[in-house]
Amino acid sequence: MINRLQQIDRKQRQTLLRIAAHVGSLIPLIWLYLDYYTYNLGPDEIRAAILRTGKPALILLILSLAVTPAMALFGWKILQPLRRIFGLYAFFYVSLHFTIFAVIDYGLDLRVVWGEIVDRQYALFGFAAFLLMIPLAATSNKWAQRKLGKKWKPLHRAAYAAGLLAVIHYIWLVKQDYNDPLFYALLLLALFILRLTPIKKTITSLRRRLVYRFSQS
């Protein structure tokens, strides 16, 4: 009976976490819409919209990558569904980011859009990150995971490469104030280190010893 109640409680907490993840992920979009509707995007509305969809994409990608280390560090297995939620929202924002750039800013003139991508290094790295995230989003479901089998995890490690490309894109885009992109670069590096097998095993072993020690006290 107690186990059943705990299971129900776990499901409720997981549901609340999912709702919070969805709401939190949508806040930048709602805020952007409100600022657009109230004419608060500044003199260059298109550039503001591009910037304000690109940054949430990077933050949500990093949050998606942070789920596995958080589970290893703290044993919070309840967080596992958030990895897919944050990852898909990251892809949504990067798709919106690219759509505003290609469709609204350049009128979907493919020749001009491609010229911008090729001529500007920041655009090239951003486009590469976007392309890399397409197969990750397409294979984020359980059906794809079953079909790919052992190939699924190596494929989804490419999210780190997408994150690196996005950070480089951000660094070259801002040109002057590098504090924000460097902060995200350090976060990405820390998450990558935590995913290394020796580090992961050490952390997991330490966490289990601490849990055992507290349970015995």
Coordinates of N, CA and C in Angstrom, one line a residue:
M1 N 0.8 -1.2 0.0 CA 0.0 0.0 0.0 C 0.9 1.3 0.0
I2 N 1.9 1.2 0.9 CA 2.8 2.4 0.9 C 3.5 2.6 -0.4
N3 N 4.0 1.5 -1.0 CA 4.7 1.6 -2.3 C 3.8 2.1 -3.3
R4 N 2.5 1.7 -3.3 CA 1.5 2.2 -4.3 C 1.3 3.7 -4.1
L5 N 1.2 4.2 -2.9 CA 1.0 5.6 -2.6 C 2.3 6.4 -3.0
Q6 N 3.5 5.8 -2.8 CA 4.7 6.5 -3.2 C 4.7 6.6 -4.7
Q7 N 4.3 5.5 -5.4 CA 4.3 5.5 -6.9 C 3.3 6.6 -7.4
I8 N 2.1 6.7 -6.8 CA 1.2 7.8 -7.2 C 1.8 9.2 -7.0
D9 N 2.4 9.3 -5.8 CA 3.0 10.6 -5.5 C 4.1 10.9 -6.5
R10 N 4.9 9.9 -6.9 CA 6.0 10.1 -7.8 C 5.4 10.6 -9.2
K11 N 4.3 9.9 -9.6 CA 3.6 10.3 -10.9 C 3.1 11.7 -10.8
Q12 N 2.5 12.1 -9.7 CA 2.0 13.5 -9.5 C 3.2 14.5 -9.6
R13 N 4.3 14.2 -8.9 CA 5.4 15.1 -9.0 C 6.0 15.2 -10.4
Q14 N 6.0 14.1 -11.1 CA 6.5 14.1 -12.4 C 5.6 14.9 -13.4
T15 N 4.3 14.8 -13.2 CA 3.3 15.5 -13.9 C 3.5 17.0 -13.7
L16 N 3.7 17.4 -12.4 CA 3.9 18.8 -12.1 C 5.2 19.3 -12.7
L17 N 6.3 18.5 -12.7 CA 7.5 18.9 -13.3 C 7.4 19.1 -14.8
R18 N 6.6 18.2 -15.4 CA 6.4 18.4 -16.9 C 5.7 19.7 -17.2
I19 N 4.6 19.9 -16.4 CA 3.8 21.2 -16.6 C 4.7 22.4 -16.4
A20 N 5.5 22.4 -15.4 CA 6.4 23.5 -15.1 C 7.5 23.6 -16.2
A21 N 7.9 22.5 -16.8 CA 8.9 22.6 -17.9 C 8.3 23.2 -19.1
H22 N 7.0 22.8 -19.4 CA 6.3 23.4 -20.6 C 6.1 24.9 -20.4
V23 N 5.6 25.2 -19.2 CA 5.3 26.6 -19.0 C 6.5 27.5 -19.0
G24 N 7.6 27.0 -18.3 CA 8.8 27.7 -18.3 C 9.4 27.9 -19.7
S25 N 9.3 26.8 -20.5 CA 9.9 26.9 -21.9 C 9.1 27.8 -22.8
L26 N 7.8 28.0 -22.5 CA 7.0 28.9 -23.3 C 7.1 30.4 -22.9
I27 N 7.6 30.7 -21.7 CA 7.7 32.0 -21.3 C 8.4 33.0 -22.2
P28 N 9.6 32.6 -22.8 CA 10.2 33.5 -23.7 C 9.4 33.9 -24.9
L29 N 8.6 32.9 -25.4 CA 7.8 33.1 -26.6 C 6.6 34.1 -26.2
I30 N 6.0 33.8 -25.1 CA 4.9 34.7 -24.6 C 5.4 36.1 -24.4
W31 N 6.5 36.2 -23.8 CA 7.1 37.5 -23.5 C 7.5 38.3 -24.8
L32 N 8.0 37.5 -25.8 CA 8.3 38.1 -27.1 C 7.0 38.6 -27.7
Y33 N 6.0 37.8 -27.7 CA 4.7 38.2 -28.3 C 4.1 39.5 -27.7
L34 N 4.2 39.5 -26.3 CA 3.7 40.7 -25.6 C 4.4 41.9 -25.9
D35 N 5.8 41.8 -26.0 CA 6.6 43.0 -26.4 C 6.3 43.4 -27.8
Y36 N 6.1 42.4 -28.7 CA 5.8 42.8 -30.1 C 4.4 43.5 -30.1
Y37 N 3.4 42.9 -29.4 CA 2.1 43.5 -29.4 C 2.0 44.9 -28.8
T38 N 2.9 45.1 -27.9 CA 2.9 46.5 -27.2 C 4.0 47.4 -27.7
Y39 N 4.6 47.0 -28.9 CA 5.6 47.8 -29.5 C 6.8 48.1 -28.6
N40 N 7.3 47.0 -27.9 CA 8.4 47.2 -27.0 C 9.6 46.4 -27.5
L41 N 9.7 46.1 -28.7 CA 10.9 45.3 -29.2 C 12.0 46.3 -29.7
G42 N 11.8 47.6 -29.6 CA 12.8 48.5 -30.0 C 12.7 48.9 -31.5
P43 N 13.7 49.7 -32.0 CA 13.6 50.2 -33.4 C 13.8 49.1 -34.4
D44 N 14.6 48.0 -34.1 CA 14.8 46.9 -35.0 C 14.1 45.7 -34.5
E45 N 12.8 45.6 -34.8 CA 12.0 44.5 -34.3 C 12.5 43.1 -34.7
I46 N 12.9 43.0 -36.0 CA 13.3 41.7 -36.5 C 14.5 41.2 -35.9
R47 N 15.5 42.1 -35.7 CA 16.8 41.7 -35.0 C 16.5 41.3 -33.6
A48 N 15.6 42.1 -32.9 CA 15.3 41.7 -31.5 C 14.6 40.4 -31.4
A49 N 13.7 40.1 -32.4 CA 13.0 38.8 -32.4 C 14.0 37.6 -32.7
I50 N 15.0 37.9 -33.6 CA 16.0 36.8 -33.9 C 16.8 36.5 -32.6
L51 N 17.3 37.6 -31.9 CA 18.1 37.4 -30.7 C 17.3 36.7 -29.6
R52 N 16.0 37.1 -29.5 CA 15.2 36.6 -28.4 C 14.6 35.2 -28.6
T53 N 14.9 34.6 -29.8 CA 14.5 33.2 -30.0 C 15.8 32.4 -30.0
G54 N 16.9 33.0 -30.3 CA 18.2 32.2 -30.4 C 18.7 31.9 -29.0
K55 N 18.6 32.9 -28.1 CA 19.1 32.7 -26.7 C 18.3 31.6 -25.9
P56 N 16.9 31.6 -26.0 CA 16.2 30.5 -25.3 C 16.5 29.1 -25.9
A57 N 16.8 29.1 -27.2 CA 17.2 27.8 -27.9 C 18.5 27.3 -27.2
L58 N 19.4 28.1 -27.0 CA 20.7 27.7 -26.4 C 20.5 27.3 -24.9
I59 N 19.7 28.1 -24.2 CA 19.5 27.8 -22.8 C 18.8 26.5 -22.6
L60 N 17.8 26.2 -23.4 CA 17.0 25.0 -23.3 C 17.8 23.8 -23.8
L61 N 18.7 24.0 -24.7 CA 19.6 22.9 -25.1 C 20.5 22.5 -24.0
I62 N 21.0 23.5 -23.3 CA 21.9 23.3 -22.2 C 21.1 22.6 -21.0
L63 N 19.9 23.0 -20.8 CA 19.1 22.4 -19.8 C 18.8 20.9 -20.1
S64 N 18.6 20.7 -21.4 CA 18.4 19.3 -21.8 C 19.6 18.4 -21.5
L65 N 20.8 19.0 -21.8 CA 22.0 18.3 -21.5 C 22.3 18.1 -20.1
A66 N 21.7 19.0 -19.2 CA 22.0 19.0 -17.8 C 21.2 17.9 -17.1
V67 N 20.2 17.4 -17.7 CA 19.3 16.4 -17.0 C 20.1 15.2 -16.6
T68 N 20.9 14.6 -17.5 CA 21.6 13.3 -17.2 C 22.6 13.5 -16.1
P69 N 23.5 14.6 -16.2 CA 24.4 14.8 -15.0 C 23.7 15.0 -13.7
A70 N 22.5 15.7 -13.7 CA 21.7 15.9 -12.5 C 21.2 14.6 -11.9
M71 N 20.8 13.7 -12.8 CA 20.4 12.4 -12.3 C 21.6 11.6 -11.7
A72 N 22.7 11.7 -12.4 CA 23.9 11.0 -11.8 C 24.4 11.6 -10.5
L73 N 24.4 13.0 -10.4 CA 24.9 13.6 -9.2 C 23.9 13.4 -8.0
F74 N 22.6 13.6 -8.3 CA 21.7 13.6 -7.1 C 20.7 12.4 -7.1
G75 N 20.8 11.6 -8.2 CA 19.9 10.5 -8.2 C 18.4 10.9 -8.5
W76 N 18.3 12.0 -9.2 CA 16.9 12.5 -9.5 C 16.4 11.9 -10.8
K77 N 16.0 10.7 -10.8 CA 15.5 10.0 -12.0 C 14.2 10.6 -12.4
I78 N 13.5 11.3 -11.5 CA 12.2 11.9 -11.9 C 12.4 13.0 -13.0
L79 N 13.6 13.4 -13.1 CA 13.9 14.5 -14.1 C 14.0 14.0 -15.6
Q80 N 14.1 12.7 -15.7 CA 14.4 12.1 -17.1 C 13.5 12.6 -18.2
P81 N 12.2 12.7 -18.0 CA 11.3 13.2 -19.1 C 11.6 14.6 -19.5
L82 N 12.2 15.4 -18.6 CA 12.5 16.8 -19.0 C 13.6 16.9 -20.1
R83 N 14.4 15.9 -20.2 CA 15.5 15.9 -21.2 C 14.8 16.1 -22.6
R84 N 13.8 15.3 -22.9 CA 13.2 15.4 -24.2 C 12.4 16.7 -24.4
I85 N 11.7 17.1 -23.3 CA 10.9 18.3 -23.3 C 11.8 19.5 -23.7
F86 N 12.8 19.7 -22.9 CA 13.7 20.8 -23.1 C 14.4 20.7 -24.5
G87 N 14.8 19.5 -24.9 CA 15.4 19.3 -26.2 C 14.5 19.7 -27.4
L88 N 13.2 19.3 -27.3 CA 12.3 19.7 -28.3 C 11.9 21.2 -28.4
Y89 N 11.9 21.8 -27.2 CA 11.6 23.2 -27.1 C 12.8 24.0 -27.7
A90 N 14.0 23.4 -27.4 CA 15.3 24.1 -28.0 C 15.2 24.0 -29.5
F91 N 14.7 22.9 -30.1 CA 14.6 22.8 -31.5 C 13.5 23.7 -32.0
F92 N 12.4 23.8 -31.3 CA 11.4 24.7 -31.7 C 11.9 26.2 -31.8
Y93 N 12.6 26.6 -30.8 CA 13.1 28.0 -30.8 C 14.2 28.2 -31.8
V94 N 15.0 27.2 -32.1 CA 16.1 27.4 -33.1 C 15.4 27.4 -34.5
S95 N 14.3 26.7 -34.7 CA 13.6 26.7 -35.9 C 12.9 28.1 -36.1
L96 N 12.3 28.6 -35.0 CA 11.7 29.9 -35.1 C 12.8 31.0 -35.4
H97 N 13.9 30.8 -34.7 CA 15.1 31.7 -34.9 C 15.5 31.8 -36.4
F98 N 15.6 30.6 -37.0 CA 16.0 30.5 -38.4 C 14.9 31.0 -39.3
T99 N 13.6 30.7 -39.0 CA 12.5 31.2 -39.8 C 12.4 32.7 -39.9
I100 N 12.6 33.3 -38.7 CA 12.5 34.8 -38.7 C 13.6 35.4 -39.5
F101 N 14.8 34.8 -39.4 CA 16.0 35.2 -40.2 C 15.7 35.0 -41.7
A102 N 15.3 33.8 -42.1 CA 15.2 33.5 -43.5 C 13.9 34.0 -44.2
V103 N 12.8 34.0 -43.5 CA 11.5 34.3 -44.1 C 11.1 35.8 -43.9
I104 N 11.2 36.3 -42.6 CA 10.8 37.6 -42.3 C 11.9 38.6 -42.7
D105 N 13.1 38.3 -42.3 CA 14.2 39.3 -42.6 C 14.6 39.3 -44.1
Y106 N 14.7 38.1 -44.7 CA 15.1 38.1 -46.1 C 14.1 37.6 -47.1
G107 N 12.8 37.6 -46.7 CA 11.7 37.3 -47.6 C 11.8 35.9 -48.3
L108 N 12.5 35.0 -47.7 CA 12.7 33.6 -48.2 C 13.3 33.7 -49.6
D109 N 14.2 34.7 -49.8 CA 15.0 34.7 -51.0 C 16.2 33.8 -50.8
L110 N 16.1 32.5 -51.3 CA 17.0 31.5 -51.0 C 18.5 31.9 -51.4
R111 N 18.6 32.6 -52.5 CA 19.9 33.0 -53.0 C 20.6 33.9 -52.0
V112 N 19.8 34.9 -51.5 CA 20.3 35.9 -50.5 C 20.6 35.2 -49.2
V113 N 19.6 34.4 -48.8 CA 19.8 33.7 -47.5 C 21.0 32.8 -47.5
W114 N 21.2 32.0 -48.6 CA 22.4 31.2 -48.7 C 23.7 32.0 -48.7
G115 N 23.6 33.2 -49.4 CA 24.8 34.1 -49.5 C 25.2 34.6 -48.1
E116 N 24.2 34.9 -47.3 CA 24.4 35.4 -45.9 C 25.0 34.3 -45.1
I117 N 24.5 33.1 -45.2 CA 25.0 31.9 -44.4 C 26.5 31.6 -44.8
V118 N 26.8 31.7 -46.1 CA 28.2 31.4 -46.5 C 29.1 32.5 -46.2
D119 N 28.7 33.7 -46.3 CA 29.6 34.9 -46.2 C 29.9 35.3 -44.7
R120 N 28.9 35.0 -43.8 CA 29.0 35.4 -42.4 C 29.3 34.1 -41.6
Q121 N 30.4 34.1 -40.9 CA 30.8 33.0 -40.1 C 29.8 32.6 -39.0
Y122 N 29.3 33.7 -38.3 CA 28.3 33.4 -37.3 C 27.1 32.7 -37.8
A123 N 26.6 33.1 -39.0 CA 25.5 32.5 -39.6 C 25.7 31.1 -40.0
L124 N 26.9 30.8 -40.5 CA 27.3 29.5 -40.9 C 27.3 28.5 -39.8
F125 N 27.9 28.9 -38.6 CA 27.9 28.1 -37.4 C 26.5 27.9 -36.9
G126 N 25.7 28.9 -36.9 CA 24.3 28.8 -36.4 C 23.5 27.9 -37.3
F127 N 23.7 28.0 -38.6 CA 23.0 27.1 -39.5 C 23.4 25.6 -39.3
A128 N 24.7 25.4 -39.1 CA 25.2 24.1 -38.9 C 24.6 23.5 -37.6
A129 N 24.4 24.3 -36.5 CA 23.8 23.8 -35.3 C 22.4 23.5 -35.5
F130 N 21.7 24.3 -36.3 CA 20.3 24.0 -36.7 C 20.1 22.7 -37.4
L131 N 21.0 22.5 -38.4 CA 20.9 21.2 -39.2 C 21.2 20.0 -38.3
L132 N 22.1 20.2 -37.4 CA 22.5 19.1 -36.5 C 21.4 18.7 -35.6
M133 N 20.6 19.7 -35.2 CA 19.5 19.4 -34.3 C 18.2 18.8 -34.9
I134 N 18.2 18.8 -36.3 CA 17.0 18.2 -37.0 C 16.9 16.7 -36.7
P135 N 18.0 15.9 -37.0 CA 17.9 14.5 -36.7 C 17.7 14.2 -35.2
L136 N 18.2 15.0 -34.3 CA 18.0 14.8 -32.9 C 16.6 15.0 -32.5
A137 N 15.9 16.0 -33.0 CA 14.5 16.2 -32.8 C 13.7 15.1 -33.4
A138 N 14.0 14.7 -34.6 CA 13.3 13.6 -35.3 C 13.4 12.3 -34.7
T139 N 14.5 12.0 -33.9 CA 14.6 10.7 -33.3 C 14.5 10.8 -31.8
S140 N 13.8 11.8 -31.3 CA 13.7 11.9 -29.8 C 12.5 11.1 -29.3
N141 N 11.8 10.4 -30.1 CA 10.6 9.6 -29.7 C 11.1 8.1 -29.4
K142 N 10.2 7.4 -28.6 CA 10.6 6.1 -28.2 C 10.7 5.1 -29.4
W143 N 9.8 5.4 -30.5 CA 9.9 4.5 -31.7 C 11.3 4.5 -32.3
A144 N 11.8 5.8 -32.5 CA 13.1 5.9 -33.1 C 14.2 5.3 -32.2
Q145 N 14.0 5.5 -30.9 CA 15.0 4.9 -29.9 C 15.0 3.4 -30.0
R146 N 13.9 2.7 -30.2 CA 13.8 1.3 -30.4 C 14.5 0.9 -31.7
K147 N 14.1 1.6 -32.8 CA 14.7 1.3 -34.1 C 16.2 1.5 -34.2
L148 N 16.7 2.5 -33.6 CA 18.1 2.8 -33.7 C 18.9 1.9 -32.7
G149 N 18.3 1.5 -31.6 CA 19.0 0.6 -30.7 C 20.2 1.3 -30.1
K150 N 21.4 0.6 -30.2 CA 22.6 1.1 -29.6 C 23.1 2.4 -30.3
K151 N 22.6 2.6 -31.5 CA 23.1 3.8 -32.2 C 22.4 5.1 -31.7
W152 N 21.4 5.0 -30.9 CA 20.6 6.1 -30.5 C 21.4 7.1 -29.6
K153 N 22.1 6.5 -28.6 CA 22.9 7.3 -27.7 C 24.0 8.0 -28.3
P154 N 24.8 7.3 -29.2 CA 25.9 8.1 -29.9 C 25.4 9.2 -30.7
L155 N 24.2 9.0 -31.4 CA 23.6 10.0 -32.2 C 23.3 11.2 -31.4
H156 N 22.7 11.0 -30.2 CA 22.2 12.1 -29.4 C 23.3 12.8 -28.6
R157 N 24.5 12.2 -28.6 CA 25.6 12.9 -28.0 C 26.0 14.1 -28.9
A158 N 25.5 14.1 -30.2 CA 25.8 15.2 -31.1 C 25.1 16.5 -30.6
A159 N 24.3 16.4 -29.6 CA 23.7 17.6 -29.0 C 24.8 18.5 -28.4
Y160 N 25.9 17.9 -27.9 CA 27.0 18.7 -27.4 C 27.7 19.5 -28.6
A161 N 27.8 18.8 -29.7 CA 28.4 19.5 -30.9 C 27.5 20.6 -31.3
A162 N 26.1 20.4 -31.3 CA 25.2 21.5 -31.6 C 25.3 22.6 -30.6
G163 N 25.5 22.3 -29.4 CA 25.7 23.3 -28.3 C 27.0 24.1 -28.6
L164 N 28.0 23.4 -28.9 CA 29.3 24.1 -29.2 C 29.2 25.0 -30.4
L165 N 28.5 24.6 -31.5 CA 28.3 25.4 -32.7 C 27.5 26.6 -32.3
A166 N 26.4 26.4 -31.5 CA 25.6 27.5 -31.1 C 26.3 28.6 -30.3
V167 N 27.2 28.1 -29.4 CA 28.0 29.0 -28.6 C 29.0 29.9 -29.5
I168 N 29.6 29.2 -30.4 CA 30.5 29.9 -31.4 C 29.7 30.9 -32.2
H169 N 28.5 30.5 -32.6 CA 27.6 31.4 -33.3 C 27.3 32.6 -32.5
Y170 N 27.0 32.4 -31.2 CA 26.7 33.5 -30.3 C 27.9 34.4 -30.1
I171 N 29.1 33.8 -29.9 CA 30.3 34.6 -29.7 C 30.6 35.6 -30.9
W172 N 30.5 35.0 -32.1 CA 30.7 35.8 -33.3 C 29.6 36.8 -33.6
L173 N 28.4 36.5 -33.1 CA 27.3 37.4 -33.3 C 27.4 38.7 -32.4
V174 N 27.8 38.5 -31.1 CA 27.8 39.7 -30.2 C 28.9 40.6 -30.5
K175 N 30.1 40.1 -30.9 CA 31.3 40.9 -31.3 C 32.0 41.6 -30.2
Q176 N 31.3 42.1 -29.2 CA 31.9 42.9 -28.2 C 31.8 42.3 -26.8
D177 N 30.6 42.2 -26.3 CA 30.4 41.7 -24.9 C 30.3 40.1 -24.9
Y178 N 31.4 39.5 -24.5 CA 31.4 38.0 -24.6 C 31.0 37.3 -23.3
N179 N 30.6 38.0 -22.3 CA 30.3 37.4 -21.0 C 29.3 36.4 -21.1
D180 N 28.2 36.7 -21.8 CA 27.1 35.7 -21.9 C 27.5 34.4 -22.6
P181 N 28.0 34.5 -23.9 CA 28.3 33.3 -24.6 C 29.4 32.5 -23.9
L182 N 30.4 33.2 -23.3 CA 31.5 32.5 -22.6 C 30.9 31.7 -21.3
F183 N 29.9 32.3 -20.7 CA 29.2 31.7 -19.6 C 28.6 30.4 -20.0
Y184 N 27.9 30.4 -21.1 CA 27.2 29.2 -21.7 C 28.2 28.2 -22.2
A185 N 29.4 28.7 -22.7 CA 30.4 27.8 -23.1 C 31.0 27.0 -21.9
L186 N 31.2 27.7 -20.8 CA 31.7 27.0 -19.6 C 30.7 26.0 -19.0
L187 N 29.4 26.4 -19.1 CA 28.4 25.4 -18.7 C 28.4 24.2 -19.5
L188 N 28.5 24.4 -20.8 CA 28.6 23.3 -21.8 C 29.8 22.4 -21.5
L189 N 30.9 23.0 -21.3 CA 32.1 22.3 -21.0 C 32.0 21.5 -19.7
A190 N 31.4 22.1 -18.6 CA 31.2 21.4 -17.4 C 30.3 20.2 -17.5
L191 N 29.2 20.3 -18.3 CA 28.3 19.2 -18.5 C 29.0 18.1 -19.3
F192 N 29.8 18.5 -20.3 CA 30.5 17.5 -21.1 C 31.5 16.7 -20.2
I193 N 32.2 17.4 -19.3 CA 33.1 16.7 -18.4 C 32.4 15.7 -17.4
L194 N 31.2 16.2 -17.0 CA 30.4 15.3 -16.1 C 29.9 14.1 -16.8
R195 N 29.8 14.1 -18.1 CA 29.3 13.0 -18.9 C 30.4 12.0 -19.2
L196 N 31.7 12.3 -19.0 CA 32.8 11.4 -19.2 C 32.7 10.2 -18.3
T197 N 32.9 9.0 -18.8 CA 32.7 7.8 -18.0 C 33.4 7.7 -16.7
P198 N 34.7 8.0 -16.6 CA 35.4 8.0 -15.3 C 34.8 8.9 -14.3
I199 N 34.5 10.2 -14.7 CA 33.9 11.2 -13.9 C 32.5 10.7 -13.4
K200 N 31.7 10.2 -14.4 CA 30.4 9.8 -14.1 C 30.3 8.7 -13.1
K201 N 31.2 7.7 -13.3 CA 31.3 6.6 -12.3 C 31.8 7.0 -10.9
T202 N 32.7 7.9 -10.9 CA 33.2 8.4 -9.6 C 32.1 9.1 -8.8
I203 N 31.3 10.0 -9.5 CA 30.2 10.7 -8.9 C 29.1 9.8 -8.5
T204 N 28.8 8.8 -9.3 CA 27.7 7.9 -8.9 C 28.1 7.1 -7.7
S205 N 29.4 6.6 -7.7 CA 29.9 5.8 -6.6 C 29.8 6.7 -5.3
L206 N 30.3 7.9 -5.4 CA 30.3 8.8 -4.2 C 28.9 9.1 -3.7
R207 N 28.0 9.3 -4.6 CA 26.6 9.5 -4.2 C 26.0 8.3 -3.5
R208 N 26.3 7.1 -4.0 CA 25.7 5.9 -3.4 C 26.3 5.7 -2.0
R209 N 27.6 6.0 -1.8 CA 28.2 5.9 -0.5 C 27.6 6.9 0.5
L210 N 27.3 8.1 0.0 CA 26.7 9.1 0.9 C 25.3 8.8 1.3
V211 N 24.5 8.3 0.3 CA 23.2 7.8 0.6 C 23.2 6.7 1.6
Y212 N 24.1 5.8 1.4 CA 24.2 4.6 2.4 C 24.6 5.1 3.8
R213 N 25.5 6.0 3.8 CA 25.9 6.6 5.1 C 24.8 7.3 5.8
F214 N 24.0 8.1 5.1 CA 22.9 8.8 5.7 C 21.8 7.9 6.1
S215 N 21.6 6.8 5.4 CA 20.6 5.8 5.7 C 20.9 5.0 7.0
Q216 N 22.2 4.9 7.2 CA 22.7 4.2 8.4 C 22.8 5.0 9.7
S217 N 22.7 6.3 9.5 CA 22.9 7.2 10.6 C 21.5 7.5 11.3

